Amino acid sequence: MSEIDVGVVAEQIAESDQISEPSGAPELGRPRRRKEDGRLLTGRTRWTDNLSRPGLLYVTFLRSPMAHARITRVDVSGAIGLPGVVAAFSGRDFADEQGSLPCGWPVSEDIVIPDHPPMAVSEVRYVGEAVACVVATDRYRAADALEAIDVEYEPLPAVVDMREALSPDSPKVHPEGNKAFSVKIESGDVEAAFRDAPVVIDRTYVQQRLIPTAMEPRAVMAETDGDSYTVWSATQIPHILRVMLAVITGIPEHKIRVIAPDVGGGFGSKLQVTAEEVLCLLLARRLGKPVKWTESRSEGNMTVHHGRDQIQHVRLAADADGRIRGLRVDLLADMGAYLMLVTPGVPLLGAALFNAIYKMDAYEFGCTGVFTTKMPTDAYRGAGRPEATFAIERTMDELAAELGLDPMEVRRRNWIRHDEFPYTTVSGLTYDSGNYEAATDRAMALFGYDKLRAEQADRRDRGDPVQLGIGVSTYTEMCGLAPSRLLGEARYAVGGWEHGSVRMLPTGKVEVITGTSPHGQGHVTSWSQIVSDALGVPFDDVTVLHGDTAVAHKGMDTYGSRSLVVGGVAVLKACEKVKEKARRLAAHLLECSPDDLEFHAGAFQVKGTEQRKTIQELAYAAFTAHDLPEGAEARLDSDATFDPENYSFPHGTHLCAVEVDTETGMVKIRSYVAVDDVGRVVNPLIVEGQVHGGIAQGVAQALFEEAVYDADGNLLTTTMADYLLPSAADLPAFVTDRTETPATSNPLGVKGVGEAGTIASTPAVVNAVVDALRPFGVADVRMPCTPERVWRALEGAGR
Amino acid sequence: MIPAQFDYVRPGSLAEACAELAADEDAKVLAGGQSLLPLLRLRLAYPSKLVDVGRLPELSGVHDRGDHVYIGAMTTHDEVIRSAVVTEGCPLLALATATVADPAVRHRGTLGGSLAHADPAGDLPAVVLALDGVLVAGSEEGEREIPAAEFFVDYLETALRPGEVLAGVKIPKLGPGWGFHYEKFHRTAQAWAIVGVAAAVRRADGAIAEARIGLTNMGATPLRAAAAESALRGAELGDQVRQACEMADEGTSPPADLHAQPDYRRHLARVLTRRAVLAAAGSP
């Protein structure tokens, strides 16, 4: 087999894009292949681990093998003096300067935020917590030297189960106890809704713990130059990280530069301020030399923050015709050992979504955050919203089963009709737009719903060992995080605005700076499309800079499907300002009033004449500044921030058909249809990619993934052989389509698509599994629905 | 991959390789590396020296030797799948090898490495056991033949002696009238088998004349489903086969892990054996 020349591949990708795309059509809505893909797919790019500095040293961390223990002694002297070892430190060596890792979302008055030293000093509280580190001239010697460090632990009892953790005689994770916080939200008369309700569905669901597993492991490099510092990190949040590093270490903010080079996926796991980032910065300062740390996959499984991990008690009261009277939700949310950046906020991001797309008069939500001796949880694709959507969509299917109704019919009787928007829900959100009927009708038609139901009935009649199940998920979510005012009301530490800059270069090319920080989303491509249409410049004439606090000086970074909805709009607004400057300049040069000019195809033209100036000519005129209007500055650039007035609310209908082998318990997805409404679409290819990846990740929660700790708090799923990720071979071809109901809360009409697939798909799959098994007396299967769990559910139901 | 330090040698002959191994009991054979390198990466193994046998001419090649097929130990999984000698002479091996992991692993991993590693969750040990393969060990003294039934001694333990290297495997050809199937049960395409069943079946007059069944991941070693094999002799397709396959888990001691408890593995062994036998008999 011949060698693949990655350079040639990159060129081919770039060329095929130019060949396949006709010019002249509007860019918005065009399926542009991504400008980034050539370098990202070939790996010839700036992954943090690809970067180096002269004299670079390598850091490794010694991690606790115990879930809970007092550290009685750390002796690093055995490592010092080994070949290549430059230094070795314990947590105590940094106790005075390492500070505490931040929690930026103190959700309640009663919240307990324990001290969280980046390197443990006196006690460890989860397996994998750093207790010491080695700095060496290469990573092999750094890893070898860890084995020469001697740590003595005095074991303390592990706290693994959330319910047991809350019992009064449970061992304590922190001296303050195991309750991190409690929150209660009430709307309407819940007592009345449940009193004499003809139907009450009472269910408890377990949202298993997940490991985000970005393709690129975390990596950090830090360097000092006098009193200034540069930190490169595979992070989603360079701007927030910079502020936090300044606050934690006391290094003045203006002396810290943070760079997020190309970042290979995050799914929320790189929305964090990590121990390793703080310690690499401090090690660079202590040693006066550049240092780098890159995690291994097993290290990552233990120490990248985990996702989900809730126990959800859901009670739904309904009338005999299926109309919902009220909903009660009680959550236990596993915080793990500490509260990290947004740990306590994650379950609350779902608090207003349990009522979903349904009308009801009464709602009650309670959540208790619980400390355990496990890796902290935090944001993971969807963050709180997949959990809420799963609970309500599973419960709607249970309501339908209880009443003997089709699950879609129960939903139709309860959802908000398209002519009722804008609609303020029982939990207080105002959904600006949507059309659940249209998305559902389209999905049902693509799926062949009635035909599959007929096949299901036939298989049931025949007693086929392979049964068919059909699952429904009619979801909505809130994203585009977020209106700063609402975030403030929710006690979130920072705002939700975004920043964009646009500057015309002398040759008419455009440089865009965005405060969002892409890690696979394709911002460079989408932003180029927005700018191309707004300024009438060719797609290829736009470049987009990001992820470096010295270049993109303002930003709130990328998470919560916010980049396009907030950051893309900020770029659009900056373009509008540039265009206004250009208009005044054109009017001056063409000796007319700005109002006499029409802007079309990248040029200002005097109405009714052939006189015109292109935006490129104006850029050059601004550069030379030989003939500017009175008082005008010599620049054709501008910047803007955008702070949305409301969240955005993507929605859609996902339908899943599974075949369940009742002999073995194996579940196979037979077909999957997703019709999503993400508002206006900038790039259909990118939207499609997000939907496909999102569904895969949601299916993974339903069928494959689970982080498992044993009773002693040891993580058992430290490798990919134990933590199962599905690949393309394990997934069906997804059928996707869209309806387009523009958002009214931003001028682009976009809603965001980063999390929708993940939020929608998990309940669709599990509903399908349960639907297949219901005739056997099975009413639920805990996720992931492994073959063994399905088989045991059938055995337990007595078939 | 950040393993601990080790020495590396690439001997030019099998004899040289055996001498290296005989001289250092902490030395390990490096074949395709698909099992050894993960152990090094996780620092679960600290060999003093890796003896790379990947390019030894004595260990390569697939040969049709009349009544059996001889496969050199360093033949990669991908080469096995693509070899006409294998697909014609011992198709069961090709069927099972095609289910191993993913294309990247199949291009590096070798048949000999998989057999010598002797992981009972690997697909190929059970196949070679079911086919009554004979393993050929090389050493400074020459070659020694070990029947598969004696080769797999315990979990990750074989009858190879210090200083011996697995040189190849002889797979007897089964005559006309035989059908084959490998039934692998795993949660994702790249995952290990929770249980696997390798079946070779000879049909005569609408019944099973003879069956050979190898079980993957049902004990510390690959196992033959001996009770089911004898009950299948003369069984008619249908209820008799079904009843015979109910004995498939007799004499097994399946492991417990994250993916399955022993009772579930026993159940799977029975169901999958029935499916494998019927498929091999051309009656799915």
mmCIF file of N, CA, C and O in Angstrom, chain A residues 257-327:
data_model
loop_
_atom_site.group_PDB
_atom_site.id
_atom_site.type_symbol
_atom_site.label_atom_id
_atom_site.label_comp_id
_atom_site.label_asym_id
_atom_site.label_seq_id
_atom_site.Cartn_x
_atom_site.Cartn_y
_atom_site.Cartn_z
ATOM 1 N N ARG A 257 -1.213 35.489 29.051
ATOM 2 C CA ARG A 257 -1.806 35.299 27.723
ATOM 3 C C ARG A 257 -2.195 33.825 27.632
ATOM 4 O O ARG A 257 -1.381 32.938 27.920
ATOM 5 N N VAL A 258 -3.429 33.559 27.248
ATOM 6 C CA VAL A 258 -3.880 32.175 27.084
ATOM 7 C C VAL A 258 -4.167 31.925 25.613
ATOM 8 O O VAL A 258 -4.819 32.744 24.954
ATOM 9 N N ILE A 259 -3.664 30.816 25.116
ATOM 10 C CA ILE A 259 -3.889 30.451 23.716
ATOM 11 C C ILE A 259 -4.546 29.079 23.661
ATOM 12 O O ILE A 259 -4.018 28.113 24.210
ATOM 13 N N ALA A 260 -5.702 29.016 23.035
ATOM 14 C CA ALA A 260 -6.305 27.730 22.697
ATOM 15 C C ALA A 260 -5.998 27.508 21.224
ATOM 16 O O ALA A 260 -6.641 28.088 20.366
ATOM 17 N N PRO A 261 -4.976 26.696 20.913
ATOM 18 C CA PRO A 261 -4.677 26.461 19.496
ATOM 19 C C PRO A 261 -5.810 25.620 18.898
ATOM 20 O O PRO A 261 -6.907 25.631 19.442
ATOM 21 N N ASP A 262 -5.567 24.888 17.842
ATOM 22 C CA ASP A 262 -6.629 23.990 17.389
ATOM 23 C C ASP A 262 -6.922 22.992 18.502
ATOM 24 O O ASP A 262 -6.009 22.432 19.106
ATOM 25 N N VAL A 263 -8.200 22.806 18.762
ATOM 26 C CA VAL A 263 -8.630 21.949 19.876
ATOM 27 C C VAL A 263 -9.523 20.851 19.312
ATOM 28 O O VAL A 263 -10.465 21.129 18.563
ATOM 29 N N GLY A 264 -9.192 19.617 19.661
ATOM 30 C CA GLY A 264 -9.851 18.463 19.052
ATOM 31 C C GLY A 264 -11.017 17.932 19.844
ATOM 32 O O GLY A 264 -10.996 16.827 20.344
ATOM 33 N N GLY A 265 -12.047 18.744 19.960
ATOM 34 C CA GLY A 265 -13.267 18.287 20.627
ATOM 35 C C GLY A 265 -13.244 18.610 22.106
ATOM 36 O O GLY A 265 -12.187 18.713 22.722
ATOM 37 N N GLY A 266 -14.429 18.803 22.660
ATOM 38 C CA GLY A 266 -14.531 19.122 24.076
ATOM 39 C C GLY A 266 -15.787 18.544 24.687
ATOM 40 O O GLY A 266 -15.742 17.902 25.715
ATOM 41 N N PHE A 267 -16.928 18.789 24.040
ATOM 42 C CA PHE A 267 -18.231 18.316 24.534
ATOM 43 C C PHE A 267 -18.484 18.800 25.956
ATOM 44 O O PHE A 267 -19.176 18.146 26.725
ATOM 45 N N GLY A 268 -17.899 19.932 26.317
ATOM 46 C CA GLY A 268 -18.043 20.453 27.676
ATOM 47 C C GLY A 268 -16.887 20.092 28.576
ATOM 48 O O GLY A 268 -16.645 20.757 29.577
ATOM 49 N N SER A 269 -16.150 19.037 28.220
ATOM 50 C CA SER A 269 -15.088 18.597 29.134
ATOM 51 C C SER A 269 -13.925 19.576 29.181
ATOM 52 O O SER A 269 -13.131 19.553 30.099
ATOM 53 N N LYS A 270 -13.827 20.455 28.176
ATOM 54 C CA LYS A 270 -12.772 21.461 28.184
ATOM 55 C C LYS A 270 -13.339 22.841 28.536
ATOM 56 O O LYS A 270 -12.706 23.862 28.293
ATOM 57 N N LEU A 271 -14.563 22.842 29.070
ATOM 58 C CA LEU A 271 -15.152 24.026 29.709
ATOM 59 C C LEU A 271 -14.806 23.874 31.184
ATOM 60 O O LEU A 271 -15.593 23.427 32.007
ATOM 61 N N GLN A 272 -13.548 24.149 31.511
ATOM 62 C CA GLN A 272 -13.093 23.851 32.855
ATOM 63 C C GLN A 272 -11.818 24.639 33.134
ATOM 64 O O GLN A 272 -11.096 25.007 32.200
ATOM 65 N N VAL A 273 -11.580 24.879 34.394
ATOM 66 C CA VAL A 273 -10.280 25.390 34.827
ATOM 67 C C VAL A 273 -9.654 24.241 35.602
ATOM 68 O O VAL A 273 -10.141 23.868 36.670
ATOM 69 N N THR A 274 -8.617 23.638 35.020
ATOM 70 C CA THR A 274 -8.151 22.370 35.584
ATOM 71 C C THR A 274 -6.919 22.545 36.469
ATOM 72 O O THR A 274 -6.173 23.522 36.356
ATOM 73 N N ALA A 275 -6.730 21.535 37.298
ATOM 74 C CA ALA A 275 -5.552 21.502 38.166
ATOM 75 C C ALA A 275 -4.277 21.588 37.338
ATOM 76 O O ALA A 275 -3.326 22.295 37.702
ATOM 77 N N GLU A 276 -4.290 20.885 36.210
ATOM 78 C CA GLU A 276 -3.066 20.814 35.412
ATOM 79 C C GLU A 276 -2.732 22.157 34.775
ATOM 80 O O GLU A 276 -1.562 22.498 34.609
ATOM 81 N N GLU A 277 -3.760 22.922 34.408
ATOM 82 C CA GLU A 277 -3.501 24.254 33.854
ATOM 83 C C GLU A 277 -2.858 25.161 34.902
ATOM 84 O O GLU A 277 -1.874 25.865 34.632
ATOM 85 N N VAL A 278 -3.415 25.141 36.111
ATOM 86 C CA VAL A 278 -2.871 25.985 37.179
ATOM 87 C C VAL A 278 -1.440 25.549 37.507
ATOM 88 O O VAL A 278 -0.524 26.374 37.614
ATOM 89 N N LEU A 279 -1.242 24.236 37.629
ATOM 90 C CA LEU A 279 0.068 23.747 38.062
ATOM 91 C C LEU A 279 1.132 23.940 36.989
ATOM 92 O O LEU A 279 2.281 24.249 37.311
ATOM 93 N N CYS A 280 0.786 23.791 35.723
ATOM 94 C CA CYS A 280 1.784 24.039 34.675
ATOM 95 C C CYS A 280 2.231 25.502 34.707
ATOM 96 O O CYS A 280 3.425 25.805 34.563
ATOM 97 N N LEU A 281 1.278 26.405 34.918
ATOM 98 C CA LEU A 281 1.634 27.820 35.022
ATOM 99 C C LEU A 281 2.573 28.046 36.216
ATOM 100 O O LEU A 281 3.601 28.719 36.106
ATOM 101 N N LEU A 282 2.218 27.447 37.356
ATOM 102 C CA LEU A 282 3.043 27.642 38.562
ATOM 103 C C LEU A 282 4.414 26.981 38.417
ATOM 104 O O LEU A 282 5.418 27.508 38.915
ATOM 105 N N LEU A 283 4.457 25.828 37.733
ATOM 106 C CA LEU A 283 5.750 25.159 37.527
ATOM 107 C C LEU A 283 6.643 25.991 36.616
ATOM 108 O O LEU A 283 7.852 26.107 36.844
ATOM 109 N N ALA A 284 6.049 26.582 35.577
ATOM 110 C CA ALA A 284 6.839 27.445 34.686
ATOM 111 C C ALA A 284 7.398 28.625 35.469
ATOM 112 O O ALA A 284 8.543 29.036 35.268
ATOM 113 N N ARG A 285 6.591 29.156 36.388
ATOM 114 C CA ARG A 285 7.062 30.283 37.201
ATOM 115 C C ARG A 285 8.163 29.834 38.167
ATOM 116 O O ARG A 285 9.202 30.470 38.281
ATOM 117 N N ARG A 286 7.920 28.696 38.826
ATOM 118 C CA ARG A 286 8.886 28.217 39.819
ATOM 119 C C ARG A 286 10.237 27.901 39.171
ATOM 120 O O ARG A 286 11.291 28.201 39.713
ATOM 121 N N LEU A 287 10.192 27.260 38.002
ATOM 122 C CA LEU A 287 11.429 26.789 37.372
ATOM 123 C C LEU A 287 12.005 27.779 36.370
ATOM 124 O O LEU A 287 13.150 27.632 35.944
ATOM 125 N N GLY A 288 11.192 28.751 35.951
ATOM 126 C CA GLY A 288 11.659 29.695 34.933
ATOM 127 C C GLY A 288 11.885 29.046 33.582
ATOM 128 O O GLY A 288 12.659 29.545 32.761
ATOM 129 N N LYS A 289 11.225 27.931 33.359
ATOM 130 C CA LYS A 289 11.415 27.193 32.102
ATOM 131 C C LYS A 289 10.058 26.783 31.552
ATOM 132 O O LYS A 289 9.111 26.595 32.313
ATOM 133 N N PRO A 290 9.966 26.588 30.228
ATOM 134 C CA PRO A 290 8.689 26.138 29.664
ATOM 135 C C PRO A 290 8.420 24.680 30.028
ATOM 136 O O PRO A 290 9.352 23.860 30.036
ATOM 137 N N VAL A 291 7.165 24.374 30.331
ATOM 138 C CA VAL A 291 6.788 23.000 30.695
ATOM 139 C C VAL A 291 5.551 22.593 29.901
ATOM 140 O O VAL A 291 4.743 23.439 29.497
ATOM 141 N N LYS A 292 5.427 21.293 29.697
ATOM 142 C CA LYS A 292 4.240 20.775 28.996
ATOM 143 C C LYS A 292 3.763 19.499 29.677
ATOM 144 O O LYS A 292 4.552 18.685 30.141
ATOM 145 N N TRP A 293 2.446 19.338 29.680
ATOM 146 C CA TRP A 293 1.837 18.106 30.181
ATOM 147 C C TRP A 293 0.785 17.651 29.172
ATOM 148 O O TRP A 293 0.031 18.484 28.643
ATOM 149 N N THR A 294 0.790 16.378 28.846
ATOM 150 C CA THR A 294 -0.252 15.804 27.992
ATOM 151 C C THR A 294 -0.773 14.555 28.665
ATOM 152 O O THR A 294 0.012 13.701 29.102
ATOM 153 N N GLU A 295 -2.077 14.443 28.746
ATOM 154 C CA GLU A 295 -2.627 13.295 29.489
ATOM 155 C C GLU A 295 -2.682 12.059 28.598
ATOM 156 O O GLU A 295 -2.777 12.152 27.365
ATOM 157 N N SER A 296 -2.646 10.913 29.233
ATOM 158 C CA SER A 296 -2.928 9.661 28.535
ATOM 159 C C SER A 296 -4.436 9.431 28.575
ATOM 160 O O SER A 296 -5.153 10.058 29.357
ATOM 161 N N ARG A 297 -4.912 8.516 27.747
ATOM 162 C CA ARG A 297 -6.351 8.258 27.710
ATOM 163 C C ARG A 297 -6.850 7.743 29.065
ATOM 164 O O ARG A 297 -7.905 8.157 29.545
ATOM 165 N N SER A 298 -6.094 6.842 29.672
ATOM 166 C CA SER A 298 -6.544 6.302 30.961
ATOM 167 C C SER A 298 -6.536 7.384 32.040
ATOM 168 O O SER A 298 -7.433 7.448 32.879
ATOM 169 N N GLU A 299 -5.511 8.238 32.008
ATOM 170 C CA GLU A 299 -5.459 9.364 32.942
ATOM 171 C C GLU A 299 -6.678 10.258 32.725
ATOM 172 O O GLU A 299 -7.326 10.710 33.671
ATOM 173 N N GLY A 300 -7.017 10.453 31.449
ATOM 174 C CA GLY A 300 -8.171 11.289 31.119
ATOM 175 C C GLY A 300 -9.477 10.682 31.601
ATOM 176 O O GLY A 300 -10.347 11.389 32.118
ATOM 177 N N ASN A 301 -9.627 9.380 31.427
ATOM 178 C CA ASN A 301 -10.871 8.756 31.887
ATOM 179 C C ASN A 301 -11.091 9.000 33.381
ATOM 180 O O ASN A 301 -12.219 9.169 33.832
ATOM 181 N N MET A 302 -9.983 9.033 34.130
ATOM 182 C CA MET A 302 -10.086 9.240 35.581
ATOM 183 C C MET A 302 -10.285 10.692 35.954
ATOM 184 O O MET A 302 -10.936 10.987 36.947
ATOM 185 N N THR A 303 -9.687 11.627 35.174
ATOM 186 C CA THR A 303 -9.543 12.986 35.692
ATOM 187 C C THR A 303 -10.089 14.091 34.793
ATOM 188 O O THR A 303 -9.991 15.258 35.157
ATOM 189 N N VAL A 304 -10.649 13.756 33.637
ATOM 190 C CA VAL A 304 -11.449 14.757 32.925
ATOM 191 C C VAL A 304 -12.818 14.735 33.595
ATOM 192 O O VAL A 304 -13.334 13.660 33.893
ATOM 193 N N HIS A 305 -13.402 15.921 33.841
ATOM 194 C CA HIS A 305 -14.663 15.880 34.584
ATOM 195 C C HIS A 305 -15.685 15.013 33.854
ATOM 196 O O HIS A 305 -15.701 14.928 32.638
ATOM 197 N N HIS A 306 -16.495 14.331 34.653
ATOM 198 C CA HIS A 306 -17.501 13.420 34.109
ATOM 199 C C HIS A 306 -18.823 14.157 33.888
ATOM 200 O O HIS A 306 -18.970 15.303 34.297
ATOM 201 N N GLY A 307 -19.742 13.470 33.221
ATOM 202 C CA GLY A 307 -21.039 14.089 32.951
ATOM 203 C C GLY A 307 -22.198 13.286 33.506
ATOM 204 O O GLY A 307 -22.041 12.133 33.922
ATOM 205 N N ARG A 308 -23.414 13.943 33.493
ATOM 206 C CA ARG A 308 -24.663 13.323 33.952
ATOM 207 C C ARG A 308 -24.548 12.900 35.434
ATOM 208 O O ARG A 308 -24.102 13.651 36.220
ATOM 209 N N ASP A 309 -24.955 11.679 35.741
ATOM 210 C CA ASP A 309 -24.972 11.134 37.106
ATOM 211 C C ASP A 309 -26.033 11.799 37.982
ATOM 212 O O ASP A 309 -25.727 12.608 38.848
ATOM 213 N N GLN A 310 -27.271 11.463 37.674
ATOM 214 C CA GLN A 310 -28.395 11.935 38.475
ATOM 215 C C GLN A 310 -29.340 10.768 38.754
ATOM 216 O O GLN A 310 -29.416 9.831 37.958
ATOM 217 N N ILE A 311 -30.052 10.863 39.864
ATOM 218 C CA ILE A 311 -31.203 9.998 40.080
ATOM 219 C C ILE A 311 -32.425 10.906 40.036
ATOM 220 O O ILE A 311 -32.482 11.916 40.749
ATOM 221 N N GLN A 312 -33.357 10.576 39.144
ATOM 222 C CA GLN A 312 -34.481 11.482 38.887
ATOM 223 C C GLN A 312 -35.788 10.830 39.330
ATOM 224 O O GLN A 312 -36.179 9.789 38.802
ATOM 225 N N HIS A 313 -36.439 11.438 40.295
ATOM 226 C CA HIS A 313 -37.763 10.963 40.698
ATOM 227 C C HIS A 313 -38.801 11.881 40.050
ATOM 228 O O HIS A 313 -38.815 13.081 40.298
ATOM 229 N N VAL A 314 -39.620 11.306 39.198
ATOM 230 C CA VAL A 314 -40.560 12.095 38.393
ATOM 231 C C VAL A 314 -41.982 11.619 38.679
ATOM 232 O O VAL A 314 -42.263 10.422 38.619
ATOM 233 N N ARG A 315 -42.850 12.555 39.018
ATOM 234 C CA ARG A 315 -44.270 12.233 39.163
ATOM 235 C C ARG A 315 -45.078 13.170 38.275
ATOM 236 O O ARG A 315 -44.886 14.381 38.304
ATOM 237 N N LEU A 316 -45.967 12.574 37.494
ATOM 238 C CA LEU A 316 -46.752 13.363 36.556
ATOM 239 C C LEU A 316 -48.231 13.047 36.783
ATOM 240 O O LEU A 316 -48.630 11.876 36.809
ATOM 241 N N ALA A 317 -49.022 14.091 36.986
ATOM 242 C CA ALA A 317 -50.466 13.926 37.183
ATOM 243 C C ALA A 317 -51.185 14.304 35.901
ATOM 244 O O ALA A 317 -50.867 15.319 35.275
ATOM 245 N N ALA A 318 -52.143 13.465 35.490
ATOM 246 C CA ALA A 318 -52.849 13.734 34.239
ATOM 247 C C ALA A 318 -54.333 13.427 34.390
ATOM 248 O O ALA A 318 -54.740 12.672 35.282
ATOM 249 N N ASP A 319 -55.102 14.020 33.483
ATOM 250 C CA ASP A 319 -56.516 13.685 33.379
ATOM 251 C C ASP A 319 -56.664 12.374 32.605
ATOM 252 O O ASP A 319 -55.716 11.900 31.970
ATOM 253 N N ALA A 320 -57.873 11.850 32.605
ATOM 254 C CA ALA A 320 -58.108 10.557 31.949
ATOM 255 C C ALA A 320 -57.887 10.630 30.441
ATOM 256 O O ALA A 320 -57.594 9.615 29.801
ATOM 257 N N ASP A 321 -57.980 11.824 29.860
ATOM 258 C CA ASP A 321 -57.746 11.940 28.415
ATOM 259 C C ASP A 321 -56.271 12.197 28.096
ATOM 260 O O ASP A 321 -55.923 12.435 26.944
ATOM 261 N N GLY A 322 -55.417 12.176 29.118
ATOM 262 C CA GLY A 322 -53.993 12.318 28.887
ATOM 263 C C GLY A 322 -53.473 13.728 29.044
ATOM 264 O O GLY A 322 -52.272 13.959 28.903
ATOM 265 N N ARG A 323 -54.360 14.663 29.324
ATOM 266 C CA ARG A 323 -53.877 16.035 29.503
ATOM 267 C C ARG A 323 -53.131 16.153 30.833
ATOM 268 O O ARG A 323 -53.615 15.713 31.869
ATOM 269 N N ILE A 324 -51.960 16.796 30.772
ATOM 270 C CA ILE A 324 -51.108 16.883 31.967
ATOM 271 C C ILE A 324 -51.664 17.938 32.913
ATOM 272 O O ILE A 324 -51.976 19.057 32.503
ATOM 273 N N ARG A 325 -51.777 17.552 34.193
ATOM 274 C CA ARG A 325 -52.222 18.511 35.207
ATOM 275 C C ARG A 325 -51.021 19.133 35.924
ATOM 276 O O ARG A 325 -51.014 20.325 36.225
ATOM 277 N N GLY A 326 -50.027 18.344 36.179
ATOM 278 C CA GLY A 326 -48.878 18.894 36.900
ATOM 279 C C GLY A 326 -47.727 17.909 36.933
ATOM 280 O O GLY A 326 -47.883 16.722 36.603
ATOM 281 N N LEU A 327 -46.565 18.414 37.328
ATOM 282 C CA LEU A 327 -45.337 17.627 37.283
ATOM 283 C C LEU A 327 -44.496 17.937 38.519
ATOM 284 O O LEU A 327 -44.351 19.096 38.909
#
